[in-house]
Short mmCIF file of C-alpha atoms in Angstrom, two decimals:
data_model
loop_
_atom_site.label_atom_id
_atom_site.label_comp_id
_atom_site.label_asym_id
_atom_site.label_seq_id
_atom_site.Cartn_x
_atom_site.Cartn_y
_atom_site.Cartn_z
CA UNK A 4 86.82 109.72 217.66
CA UNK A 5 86.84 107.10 214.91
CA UNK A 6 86.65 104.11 217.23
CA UNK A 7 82.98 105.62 218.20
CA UNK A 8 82.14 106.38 215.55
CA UNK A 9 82.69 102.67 214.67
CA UNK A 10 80.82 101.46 217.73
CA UNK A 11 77.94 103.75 216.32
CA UNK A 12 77.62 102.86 212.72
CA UNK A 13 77.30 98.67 214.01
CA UNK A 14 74.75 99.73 216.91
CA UNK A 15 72.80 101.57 213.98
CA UNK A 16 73.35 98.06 211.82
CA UNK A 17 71.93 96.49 214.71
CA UNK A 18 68.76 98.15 215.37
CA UNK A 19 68.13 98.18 211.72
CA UNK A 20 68.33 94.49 211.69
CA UNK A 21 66.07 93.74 214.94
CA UNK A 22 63.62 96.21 212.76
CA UNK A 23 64.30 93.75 210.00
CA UNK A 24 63.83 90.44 212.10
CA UNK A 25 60.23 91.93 213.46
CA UNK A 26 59.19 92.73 210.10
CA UNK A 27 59.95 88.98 209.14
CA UNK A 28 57.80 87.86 211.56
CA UNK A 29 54.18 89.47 210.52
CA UNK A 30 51.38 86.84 209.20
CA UNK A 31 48.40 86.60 208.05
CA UNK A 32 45.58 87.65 210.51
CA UNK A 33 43.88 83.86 211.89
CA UNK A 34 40.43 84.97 211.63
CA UNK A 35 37.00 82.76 212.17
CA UNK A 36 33.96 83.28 210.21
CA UNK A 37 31.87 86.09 211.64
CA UNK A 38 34.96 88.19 212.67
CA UNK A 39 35.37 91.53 211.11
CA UNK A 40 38.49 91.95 209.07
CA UNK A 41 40.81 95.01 210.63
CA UNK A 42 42.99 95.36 207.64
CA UNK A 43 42.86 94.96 203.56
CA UNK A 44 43.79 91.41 202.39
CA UNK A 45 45.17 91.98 198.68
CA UNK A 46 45.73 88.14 196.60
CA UNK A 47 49.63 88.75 195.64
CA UNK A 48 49.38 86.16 192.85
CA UNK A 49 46.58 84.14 191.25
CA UNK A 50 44.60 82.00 194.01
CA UNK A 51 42.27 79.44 193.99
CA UNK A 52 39.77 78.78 197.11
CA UNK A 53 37.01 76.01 197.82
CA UNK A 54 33.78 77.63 198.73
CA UNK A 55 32.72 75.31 201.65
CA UNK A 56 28.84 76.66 201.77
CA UNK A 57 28.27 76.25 197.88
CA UNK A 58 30.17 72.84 197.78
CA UNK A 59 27.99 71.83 200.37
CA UNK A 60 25.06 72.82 198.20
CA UNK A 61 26.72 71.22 195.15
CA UNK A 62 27.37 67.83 196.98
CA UNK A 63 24.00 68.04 198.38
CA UNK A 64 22.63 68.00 194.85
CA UNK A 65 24.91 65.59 193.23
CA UNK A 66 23.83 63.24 196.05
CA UNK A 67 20.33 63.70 195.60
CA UNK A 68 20.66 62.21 191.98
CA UNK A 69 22.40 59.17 193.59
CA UNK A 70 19.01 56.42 193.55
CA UNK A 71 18.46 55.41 197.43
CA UNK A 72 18.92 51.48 197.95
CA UNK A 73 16.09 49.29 199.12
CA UNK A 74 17.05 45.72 199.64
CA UNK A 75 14.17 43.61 197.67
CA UNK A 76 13.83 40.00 199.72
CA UNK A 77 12.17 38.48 196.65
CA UNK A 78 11.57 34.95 198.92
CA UNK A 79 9.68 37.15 201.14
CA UNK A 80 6.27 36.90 199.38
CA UNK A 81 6.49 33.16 199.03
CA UNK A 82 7.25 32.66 203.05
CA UNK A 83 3.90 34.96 204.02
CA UNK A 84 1.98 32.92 201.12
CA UNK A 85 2.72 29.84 202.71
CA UNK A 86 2.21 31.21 206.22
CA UNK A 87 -1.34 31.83 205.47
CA UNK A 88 -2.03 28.58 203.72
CA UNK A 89 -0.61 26.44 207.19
CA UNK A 90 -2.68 28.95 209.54
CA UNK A 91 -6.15 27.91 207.59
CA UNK A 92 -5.02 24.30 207.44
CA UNK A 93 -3.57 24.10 211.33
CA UNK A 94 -6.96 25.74 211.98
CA UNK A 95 -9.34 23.09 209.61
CA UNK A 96 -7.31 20.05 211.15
CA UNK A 97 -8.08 21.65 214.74
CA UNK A 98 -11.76 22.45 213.96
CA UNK A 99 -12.41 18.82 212.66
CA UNK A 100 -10.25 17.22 215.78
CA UNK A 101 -13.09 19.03 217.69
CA UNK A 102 -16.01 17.75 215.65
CA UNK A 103 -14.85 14.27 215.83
CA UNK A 104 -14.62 14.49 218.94
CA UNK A 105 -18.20 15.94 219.82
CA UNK A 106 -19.63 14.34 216.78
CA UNK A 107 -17.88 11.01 216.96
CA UNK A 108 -17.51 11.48 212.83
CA UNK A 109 -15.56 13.63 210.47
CA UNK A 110 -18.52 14.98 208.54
CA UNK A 111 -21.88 16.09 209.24
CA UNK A 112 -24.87 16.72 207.31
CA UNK A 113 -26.65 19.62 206.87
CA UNK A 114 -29.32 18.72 210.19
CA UNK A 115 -26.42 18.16 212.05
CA UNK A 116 -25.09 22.09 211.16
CA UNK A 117 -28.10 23.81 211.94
CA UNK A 118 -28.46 22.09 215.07
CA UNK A 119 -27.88 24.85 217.90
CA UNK A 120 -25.56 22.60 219.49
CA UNK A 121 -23.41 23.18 216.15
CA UNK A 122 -24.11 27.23 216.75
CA UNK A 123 -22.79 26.52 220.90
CA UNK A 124 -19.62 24.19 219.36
CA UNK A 125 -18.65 27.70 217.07
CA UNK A 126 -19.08 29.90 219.27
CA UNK A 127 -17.05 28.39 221.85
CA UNK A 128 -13.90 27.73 219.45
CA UNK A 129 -14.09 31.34 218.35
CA UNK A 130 -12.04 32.63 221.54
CA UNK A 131 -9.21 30.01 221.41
CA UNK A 132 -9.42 30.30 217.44
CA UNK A 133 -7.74 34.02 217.61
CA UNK A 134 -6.64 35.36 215.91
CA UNK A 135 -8.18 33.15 212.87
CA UNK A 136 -11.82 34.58 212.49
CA UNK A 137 -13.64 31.36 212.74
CA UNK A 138 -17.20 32.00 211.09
CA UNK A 139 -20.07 30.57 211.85
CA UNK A 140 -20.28 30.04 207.74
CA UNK A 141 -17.17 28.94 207.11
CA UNK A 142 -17.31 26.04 210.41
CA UNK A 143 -20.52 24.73 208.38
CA UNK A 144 -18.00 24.43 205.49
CA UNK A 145 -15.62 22.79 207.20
CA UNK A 146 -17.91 20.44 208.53
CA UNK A 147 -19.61 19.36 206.10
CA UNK A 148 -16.66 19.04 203.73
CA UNK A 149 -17.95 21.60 201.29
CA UNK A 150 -15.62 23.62 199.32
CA UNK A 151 -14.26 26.69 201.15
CA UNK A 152 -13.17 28.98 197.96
CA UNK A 153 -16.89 30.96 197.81
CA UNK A 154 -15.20 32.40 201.07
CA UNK A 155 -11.54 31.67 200.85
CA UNK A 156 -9.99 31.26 197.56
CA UNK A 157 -10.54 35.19 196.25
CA UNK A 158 -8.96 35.93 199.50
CA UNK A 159 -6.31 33.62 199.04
CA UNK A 160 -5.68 34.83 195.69
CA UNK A 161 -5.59 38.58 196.04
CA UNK A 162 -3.48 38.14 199.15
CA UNK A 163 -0.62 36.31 197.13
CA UNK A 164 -0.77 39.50 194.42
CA UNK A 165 -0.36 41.75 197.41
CA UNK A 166 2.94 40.35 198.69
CA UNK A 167 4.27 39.98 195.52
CA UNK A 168 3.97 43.82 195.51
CA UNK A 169 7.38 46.07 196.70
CA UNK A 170 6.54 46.60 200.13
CA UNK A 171 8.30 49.09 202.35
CA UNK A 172 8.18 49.84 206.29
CA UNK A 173 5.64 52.88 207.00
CA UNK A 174 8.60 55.51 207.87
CA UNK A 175 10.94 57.35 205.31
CA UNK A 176 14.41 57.55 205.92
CA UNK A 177 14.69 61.74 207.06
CA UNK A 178 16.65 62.43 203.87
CA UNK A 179 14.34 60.23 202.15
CA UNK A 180 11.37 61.69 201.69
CA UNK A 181 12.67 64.25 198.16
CA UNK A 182 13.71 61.15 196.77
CA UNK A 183 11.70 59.89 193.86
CA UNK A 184 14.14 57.67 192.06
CA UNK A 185 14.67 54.44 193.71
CA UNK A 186 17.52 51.10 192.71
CA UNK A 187 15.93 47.92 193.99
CA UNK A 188 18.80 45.18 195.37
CA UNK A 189 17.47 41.70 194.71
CA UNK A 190 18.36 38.93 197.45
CA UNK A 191 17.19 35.97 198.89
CA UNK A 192 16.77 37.37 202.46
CA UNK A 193 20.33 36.00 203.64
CA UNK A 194 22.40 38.09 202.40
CA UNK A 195 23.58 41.93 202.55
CA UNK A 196 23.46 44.52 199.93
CA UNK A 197 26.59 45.98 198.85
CA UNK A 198 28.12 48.03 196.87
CA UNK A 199 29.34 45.41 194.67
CA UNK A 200 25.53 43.85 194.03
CA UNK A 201 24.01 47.76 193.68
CA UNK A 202 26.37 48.41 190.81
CA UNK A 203 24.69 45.07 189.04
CA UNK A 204 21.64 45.79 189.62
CA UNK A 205 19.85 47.82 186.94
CA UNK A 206 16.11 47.44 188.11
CA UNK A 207 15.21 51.18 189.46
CA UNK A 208 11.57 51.95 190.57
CA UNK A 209 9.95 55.22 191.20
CA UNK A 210 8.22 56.37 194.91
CA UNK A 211 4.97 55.45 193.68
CA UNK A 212 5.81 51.56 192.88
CA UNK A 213 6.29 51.16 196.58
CA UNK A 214 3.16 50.38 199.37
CA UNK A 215 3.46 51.10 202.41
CA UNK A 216 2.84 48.51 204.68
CA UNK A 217 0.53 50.47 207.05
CA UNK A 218 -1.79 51.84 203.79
CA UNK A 219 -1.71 48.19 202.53
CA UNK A 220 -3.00 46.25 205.81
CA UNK A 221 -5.74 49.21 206.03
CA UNK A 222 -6.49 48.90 201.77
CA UNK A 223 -6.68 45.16 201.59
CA UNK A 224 -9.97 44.06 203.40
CA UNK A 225 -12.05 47.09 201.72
CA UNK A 226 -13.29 45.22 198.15
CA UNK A 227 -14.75 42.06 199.61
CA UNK A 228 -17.76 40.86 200.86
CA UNK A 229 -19.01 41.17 204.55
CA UNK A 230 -18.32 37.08 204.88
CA UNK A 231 -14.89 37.57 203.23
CA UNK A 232 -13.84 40.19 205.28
CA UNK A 233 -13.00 38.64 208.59
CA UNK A 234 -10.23 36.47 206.70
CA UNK A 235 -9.17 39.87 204.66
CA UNK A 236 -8.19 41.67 207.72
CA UNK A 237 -6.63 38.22 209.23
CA UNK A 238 -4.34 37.95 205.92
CA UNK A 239 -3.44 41.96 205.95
CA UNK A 240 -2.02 41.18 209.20
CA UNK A 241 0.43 38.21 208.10
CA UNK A 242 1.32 40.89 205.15
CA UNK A 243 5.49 42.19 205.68
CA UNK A 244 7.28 44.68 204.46
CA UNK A 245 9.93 43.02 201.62
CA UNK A 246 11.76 46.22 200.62
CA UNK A 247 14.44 47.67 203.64
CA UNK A 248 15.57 50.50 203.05
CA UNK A 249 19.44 50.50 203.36
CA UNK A 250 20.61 53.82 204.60
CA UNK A 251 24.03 52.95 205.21
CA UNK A 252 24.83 51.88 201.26
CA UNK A 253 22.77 54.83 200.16
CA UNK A 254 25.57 57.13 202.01
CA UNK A 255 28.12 55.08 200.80
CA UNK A 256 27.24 55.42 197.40
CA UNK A 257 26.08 58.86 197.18
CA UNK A 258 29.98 59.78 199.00
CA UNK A 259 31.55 58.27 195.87
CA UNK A 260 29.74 60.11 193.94
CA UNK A 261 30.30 63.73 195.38
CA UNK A 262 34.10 63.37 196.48
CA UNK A 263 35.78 64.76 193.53
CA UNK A 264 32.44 67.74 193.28
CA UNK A 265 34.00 71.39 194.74
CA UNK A 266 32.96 74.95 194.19
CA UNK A 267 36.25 77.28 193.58
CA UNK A 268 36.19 80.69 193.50
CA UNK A 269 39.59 82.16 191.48
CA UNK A 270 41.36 85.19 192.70
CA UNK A 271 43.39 87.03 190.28
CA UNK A 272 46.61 88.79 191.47
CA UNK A 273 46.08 92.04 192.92
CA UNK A 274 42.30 91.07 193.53
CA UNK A 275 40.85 92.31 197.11
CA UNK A 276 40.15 89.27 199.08
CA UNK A 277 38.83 91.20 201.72
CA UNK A 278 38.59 95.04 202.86
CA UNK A 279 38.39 96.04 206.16
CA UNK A 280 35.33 96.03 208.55
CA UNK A 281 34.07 93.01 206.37
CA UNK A 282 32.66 90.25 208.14
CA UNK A 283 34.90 87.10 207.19
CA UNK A 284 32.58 84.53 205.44
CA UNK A 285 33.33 80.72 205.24
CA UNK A 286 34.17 81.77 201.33
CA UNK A 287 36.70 84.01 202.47
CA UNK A 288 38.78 82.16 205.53
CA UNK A 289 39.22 79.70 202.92
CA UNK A 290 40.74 81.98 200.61
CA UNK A 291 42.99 83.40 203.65
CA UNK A 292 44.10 79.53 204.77
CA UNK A 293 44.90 79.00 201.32
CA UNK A 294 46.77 82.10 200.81
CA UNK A 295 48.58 81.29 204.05
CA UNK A 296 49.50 77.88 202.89
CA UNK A 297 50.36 78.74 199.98
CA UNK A 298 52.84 81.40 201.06
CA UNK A 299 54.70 79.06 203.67
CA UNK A 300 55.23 76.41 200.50
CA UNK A 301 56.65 79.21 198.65
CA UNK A 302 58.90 80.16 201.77
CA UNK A 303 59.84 76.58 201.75
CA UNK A 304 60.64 76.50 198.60
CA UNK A 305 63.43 79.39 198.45
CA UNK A 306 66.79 78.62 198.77
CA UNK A 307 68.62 80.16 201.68
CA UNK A 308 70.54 83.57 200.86
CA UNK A 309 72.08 85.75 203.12
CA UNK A 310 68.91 88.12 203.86
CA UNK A 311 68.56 91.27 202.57
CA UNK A 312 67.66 93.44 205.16
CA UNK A 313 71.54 93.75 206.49
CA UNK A 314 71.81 96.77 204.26
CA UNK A 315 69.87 99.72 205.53
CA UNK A 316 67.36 101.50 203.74
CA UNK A 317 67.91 105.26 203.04
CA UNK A 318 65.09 106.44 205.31
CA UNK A 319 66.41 104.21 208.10
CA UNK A 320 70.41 104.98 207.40
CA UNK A 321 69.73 108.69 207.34
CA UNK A 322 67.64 108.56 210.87
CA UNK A 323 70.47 106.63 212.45
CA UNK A 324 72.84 108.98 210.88
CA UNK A 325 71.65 112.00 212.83
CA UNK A 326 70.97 110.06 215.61
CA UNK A 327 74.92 109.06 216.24
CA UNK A 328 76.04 112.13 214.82
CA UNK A 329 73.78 113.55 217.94
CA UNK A 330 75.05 111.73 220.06
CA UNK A 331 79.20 111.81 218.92
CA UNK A 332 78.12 115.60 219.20
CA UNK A 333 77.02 115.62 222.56
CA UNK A 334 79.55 113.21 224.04
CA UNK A 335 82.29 115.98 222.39
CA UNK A 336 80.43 118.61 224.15
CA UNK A 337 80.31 116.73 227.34
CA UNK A 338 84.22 116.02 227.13
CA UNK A 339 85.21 120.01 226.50
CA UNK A 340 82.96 120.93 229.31
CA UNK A 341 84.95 118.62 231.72
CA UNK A 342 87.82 119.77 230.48
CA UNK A 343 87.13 123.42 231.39
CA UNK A 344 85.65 122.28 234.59
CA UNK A 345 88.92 120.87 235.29
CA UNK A 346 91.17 123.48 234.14
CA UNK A 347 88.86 126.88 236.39
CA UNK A 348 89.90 123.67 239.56
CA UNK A 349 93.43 122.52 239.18
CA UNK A 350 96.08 124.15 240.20
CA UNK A 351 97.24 126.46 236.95
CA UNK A 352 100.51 124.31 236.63
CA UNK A 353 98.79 120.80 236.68
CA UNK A 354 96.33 121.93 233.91
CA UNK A 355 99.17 123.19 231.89
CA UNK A 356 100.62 120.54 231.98
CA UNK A 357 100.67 118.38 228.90
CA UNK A 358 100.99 114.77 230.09
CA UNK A 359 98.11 115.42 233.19
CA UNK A 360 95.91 116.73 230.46
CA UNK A 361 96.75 113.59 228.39
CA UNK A 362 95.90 111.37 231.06
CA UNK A 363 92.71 112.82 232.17
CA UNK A 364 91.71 112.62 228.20
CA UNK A 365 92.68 108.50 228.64
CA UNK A 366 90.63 108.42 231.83
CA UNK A 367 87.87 110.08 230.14
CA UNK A 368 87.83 107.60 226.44
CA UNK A 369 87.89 104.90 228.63
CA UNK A 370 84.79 105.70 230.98
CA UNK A 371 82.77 106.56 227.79
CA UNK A 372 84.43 103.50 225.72
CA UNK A 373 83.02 101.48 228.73
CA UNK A 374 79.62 102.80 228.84
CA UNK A 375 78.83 102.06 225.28
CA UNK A 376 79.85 98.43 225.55
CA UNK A 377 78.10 98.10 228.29
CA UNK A 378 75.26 99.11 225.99
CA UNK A 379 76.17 96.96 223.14
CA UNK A 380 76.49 94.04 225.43
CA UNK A 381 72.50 95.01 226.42
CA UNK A 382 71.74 95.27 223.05
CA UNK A 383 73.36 91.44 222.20
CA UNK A 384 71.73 90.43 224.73
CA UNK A 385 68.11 91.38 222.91
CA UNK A 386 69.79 89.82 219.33
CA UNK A 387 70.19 86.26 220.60
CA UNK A 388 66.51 86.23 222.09
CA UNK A 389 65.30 87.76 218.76
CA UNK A 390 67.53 84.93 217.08
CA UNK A 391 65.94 82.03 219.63
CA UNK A 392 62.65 83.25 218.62
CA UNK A 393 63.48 83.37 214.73
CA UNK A 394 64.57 79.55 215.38
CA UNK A 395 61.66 78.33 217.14
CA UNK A 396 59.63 79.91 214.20
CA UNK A 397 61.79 78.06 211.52
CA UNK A 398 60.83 74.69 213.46
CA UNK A 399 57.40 75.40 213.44
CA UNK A 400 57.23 76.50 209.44
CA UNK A 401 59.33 73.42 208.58
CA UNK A 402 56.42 71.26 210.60
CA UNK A 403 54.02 73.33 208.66
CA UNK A 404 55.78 72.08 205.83
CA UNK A 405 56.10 68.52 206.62
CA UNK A 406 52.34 68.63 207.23
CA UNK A 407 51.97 70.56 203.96
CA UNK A 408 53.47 67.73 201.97
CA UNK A 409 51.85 65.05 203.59
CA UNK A 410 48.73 66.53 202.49
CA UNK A 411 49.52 66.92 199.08
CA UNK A 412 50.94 63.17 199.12
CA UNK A 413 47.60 61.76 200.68
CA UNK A 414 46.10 64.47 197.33
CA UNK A 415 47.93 62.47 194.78
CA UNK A 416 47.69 58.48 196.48
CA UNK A 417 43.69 59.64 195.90
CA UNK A 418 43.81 60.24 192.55
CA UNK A 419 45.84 57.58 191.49
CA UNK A 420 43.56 55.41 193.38
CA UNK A 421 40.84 56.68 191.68
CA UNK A 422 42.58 56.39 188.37
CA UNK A 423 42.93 52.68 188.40
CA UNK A 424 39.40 51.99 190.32
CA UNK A 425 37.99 53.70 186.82
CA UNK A 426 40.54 51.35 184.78
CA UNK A 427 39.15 48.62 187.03
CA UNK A 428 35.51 49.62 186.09
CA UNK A 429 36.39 50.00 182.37
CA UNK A 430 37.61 46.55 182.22
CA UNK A 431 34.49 45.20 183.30
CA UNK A 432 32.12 47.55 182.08
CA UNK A 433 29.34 47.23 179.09
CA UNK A 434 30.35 48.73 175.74
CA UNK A 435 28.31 51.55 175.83
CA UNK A 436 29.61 52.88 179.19
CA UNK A 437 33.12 52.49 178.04
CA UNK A 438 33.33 55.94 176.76
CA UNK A 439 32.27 57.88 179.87
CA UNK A 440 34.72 55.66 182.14
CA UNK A 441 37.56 56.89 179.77
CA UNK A 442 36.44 60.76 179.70
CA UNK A 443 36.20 60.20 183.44
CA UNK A 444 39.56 59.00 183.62
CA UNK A 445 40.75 61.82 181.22
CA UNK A 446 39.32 64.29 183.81
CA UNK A 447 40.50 62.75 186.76
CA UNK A 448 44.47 62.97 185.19
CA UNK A 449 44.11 66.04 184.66
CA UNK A 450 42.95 67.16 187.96
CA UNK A 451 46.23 65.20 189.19
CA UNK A 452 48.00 67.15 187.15
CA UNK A 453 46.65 70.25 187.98
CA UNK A 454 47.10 69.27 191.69
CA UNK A 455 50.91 69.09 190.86
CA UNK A 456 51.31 71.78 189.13
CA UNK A 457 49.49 73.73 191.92
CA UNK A 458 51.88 72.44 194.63
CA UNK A 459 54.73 71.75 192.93
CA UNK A 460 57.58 72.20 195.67
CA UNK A 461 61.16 71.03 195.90
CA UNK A 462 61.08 68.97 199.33
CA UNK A 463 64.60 68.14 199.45
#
C-alpha cells in the first residue's frame, strides 16, 4: 500500500509539472493592425512605444522645414548670351556673303535697297534663314551697313537680364510644390551638388525669385515693338533653365534631419494597453512588440534557478489528493472483491489456506504494480516531448536574443557616430553656431544614455 501510494504522489508531481511547462509557454497574442484584440493587454511595468502614424507626421514636418536644393549653373547665362550674339553674327556674315554675291559689293545704297530685286533677295533668304527672323528692315540694315541697335540692341540687352535671372524647368518636383523656402548651390555647370557644398552655401531664395522657363519664353517678347518682336521670340527660345532642381540631395538632407525625430507614447505600469474587442492600431502593435521584446530581454536576463513550479499549489495538491486517494480506494475495493470471488470458488481448504492466499495477494500487487508503470512509462513518454519542445523554444528565445542585442549594438554605433559627426561640425563651424552644435551633442548623449539604460542586459 505505501509503494502506490508512492507511485501516486510522483504521477500527481508529474501532471502538475506538464501543467507548469504549458503555462510557461503562453505569449503575447501576434496581432496586425486592424485585428480585434480577444483579451485585455495590461503594461506590467513602465513602457515606452514609438507611434509610427504621428512620427510619420512629425518627420513629415521636420522635413518640410529642410530648404529644397536647386543647383544654380551661374556660367549658364553667359553661354546663352554668347549663343545669341554668334547666331546674329553667323547670320550678318551669311546675309552679306549673299549680297556680294548678287551685288558684286559689300554695301549698297539706299536705291539699291528699295529696289524690288532687294525685296525678291529677302524674301528668298527668309526660308533658309530659320529660325533667325530675317526682316525685311533689318536686311536693309545689314546692307547698307547702318547700325542695327534701333532693332537689336534693346533686345540684346533685356535678353542678357533675363538669363541672368534663376531659371527653373516648368515642372515641380511632386513634394515640391508646399515648398516656399529654397537653398541655391552655386557651380560652374561641371560639377555635382553635394552635401558637402549645400552646407556652405548660405544663399536661400524664396518660390517667387524663381521663373519658370515656360512663363519666361511666353513673357519676354510682350514689351517691344512690332519690328523688335520677331528677334524677341527668336531670343526667348535660346533662353534655358539654370536652376535643376536636385531631388536626390533634397532627400538626403531632409533624412538627416528627421532621423533622431520620434513620437513616444509612455505606458505606466498597470496601464491598459488594450481591452478586448479593440481594433489594434499601428500605436498599439507597437506597444505590444515592445512589450514582447522587452519581456524576452528580461527572460534573458535571469539567471537560471531550479523553477518554481515543482512544488504544487494547494488547489492543484488537494485535486490530485482526492484523485489518488480515489483511485488507492478503488484499487482496495477491487482487490477484496477478488478475494471473495475467490474464496465462494476454491475449494474451502485452498482458500483457508494461508500461503495460497499469500500468493494470490503477490499475483495480484504485481498485475496492478505492472499496470501503473505501464502508465508512468506513457506518461514519460509525454515529459520528454514536452521537454524537446521546451528546448526548441529556448533556441529560438536565445536567437531572439542574439537579434535583440544586435539591435541595440547597431542603436549605440549610431549615436556615437552621430556624436563625433557633431564634434566634427563643431570644429569647423562659425562662432555663433557653436552653441547649438554643443546642446545638440548634449542631447544626443543623453539619448545614448537613455538607450542604455533602457536595454541594459547582461549578455554574458
Amino acid at each position: 500500500m505505501k509503494s502506490l501510494l508512492q507511485v501516486f504522489a510522483g504521477l500527481a508531481v508529474f501532471v502538475a509539472a506538464s501543467h507548469a511547462l504549458a503555462a510557461e509557454r503562453v505569449v503575447l497574442p501576434n496581432y496586425h493592425v486592424g485585428d480585434t484584440a480577444r483579451v485585455d493587454i495590461i503594461a506590467p511595468f513602465p513602457l515606452v512605444a514609438v507611434d509610427p502614424v504621428k512620427t510619420a507626421e512629425l518627420k513629415a514636418k521636420e522635413a518640410a522645414r529642410v530648404p529644397a536644393i536647386f543647383r544654380w549653373d551661374t556660367n549658364a547665362s553667359g553661354r546663352v548670351v554668347s549663343e545669341f550674339r554668334s547666331r546674329i553674327t553667323e547670320e550678318q556674315v551669311r546675309f552679306l556673303d549673299v549680297v556680294i554675291n548678287e551685288y558684286k559689293r559689300a554695301t549698297l545704297d539706299e536705291r539699291a535697297v528699295n529696289n524690288p530685286r532687294f525685296r525678291r533677295l529677302v524674301t528668298s533668304l527668309q526660308e533658309s534663314s530659320k529660325p533667325f527672323p530675317l526682316t525685311l528692315p533689318l536686311a536693309k540694315t545689314w546692307a547698307t551697313n547702318g547700325d542695327d541697335t534701333v532693332l537689336l540692341g534693346d533686345v540684346q540687352k533685356r535678353f542678357e537680364e533675363a538669363a541672368a535671372l534663376h531659371i527653373r524647368p516648368e515642372a515641380w518636383p511632386d513634394d515640391w510644390k508646399n515648398t516656399w523656402q529654397f537653398k541655391v548651390v552655386p557651380t560652374d555647370g561641371t560639377i555635382e551638388a553635394t552635401i558637402a557644398l549645400a552646407d556652405k552655401t548660405r544663399l536661400q531664395l524664396r518660390r517667387t525669385n524663381f521663373f519658370a522657363i515656360g512663363k519666361l519664353r511666353s513673357d519676354f517678347p510682350k514689351p517691344f515693338t512690332r519690328d523688335q518682336k520677331p528677334f524677341a521670340k527668336f531670343a526667348a527660345d535660346l533662353l534655358k533653365p539654370n536652376c535643376i532642381p536636385e531631388e536626390r540631395l533634397t532627400r538626403e538632407l531632409r533624412a538627416r534631419r528627421v532621423q533622431d525625430v520620434w513620437s513616444a507614447t509612455t505606458f505606466n505600469a498597470g496601464e491598459t494597453i488594450v481591452r478586448s474587442g479593440d481594433v489594434i492600431t499601428p500605436l498599439t502593435k507597437a506597444t505590444i512588440d515592445e512589450l514582447r521584446i522587452r519581456m524576452l530581454a528580461m527572460k534573458a536576463q535571469e539567471p537560471p534557478q531550479q523553477p518554481a513550479w515543482i512544488v504544487p499549489s494547494v488547489t492543484a495538491g488537494a485535486v490530485f489528493v482526492v484523485i489518488c486517494a480515489g483511485i488507492v480506494a478503488w484499487n482496495i475495493r477491487r482487490r477484496r472483491a477478488a478475494m471473495l470471488a475467490l474464496q465462494v470458488t476454491a475449494p474451502a481448504g485452498i482458500s483457508a489456506d494461508p500461503a495460497v492466499r499469500a500468493q494470490l495477494v503477490e499475483r495480484l500487487t504485481r498485475l496492478l504494480g505492472e499496470t501503473f508503470v505501464k502508465r508512468l512509462f506513457v506518461d514519460r513518454t509525454r515529459l520528454l516531448e514536452s521537454h524537446n519542445e521546451a528546448s526548441v523554444q529556448t533556441q529560438q528565445l536565445e536567437e531572439r536574443i542574439e537579434y535583440i542585442q544586435t539591435r541595440v549594438q547597431e542603436k549605440y554605433r549610431e549615436y556615437e557616430e552621430r556624436i563625433a559627426e557633431l564634434e566634427r561640425e563643431l570644429a569647423t563651424a562659425e562662432e555663433e553656431k557653436r552653441d547649438l552644435i554643443r546642446a545638440k551633442i548634449v542631447l544626443a548623449r543623453e539619448e545614448l544614455e537613455a538607450e542604455r539604460a533602457k536595454h541594459r542586459v547582461d549578455w554574458n
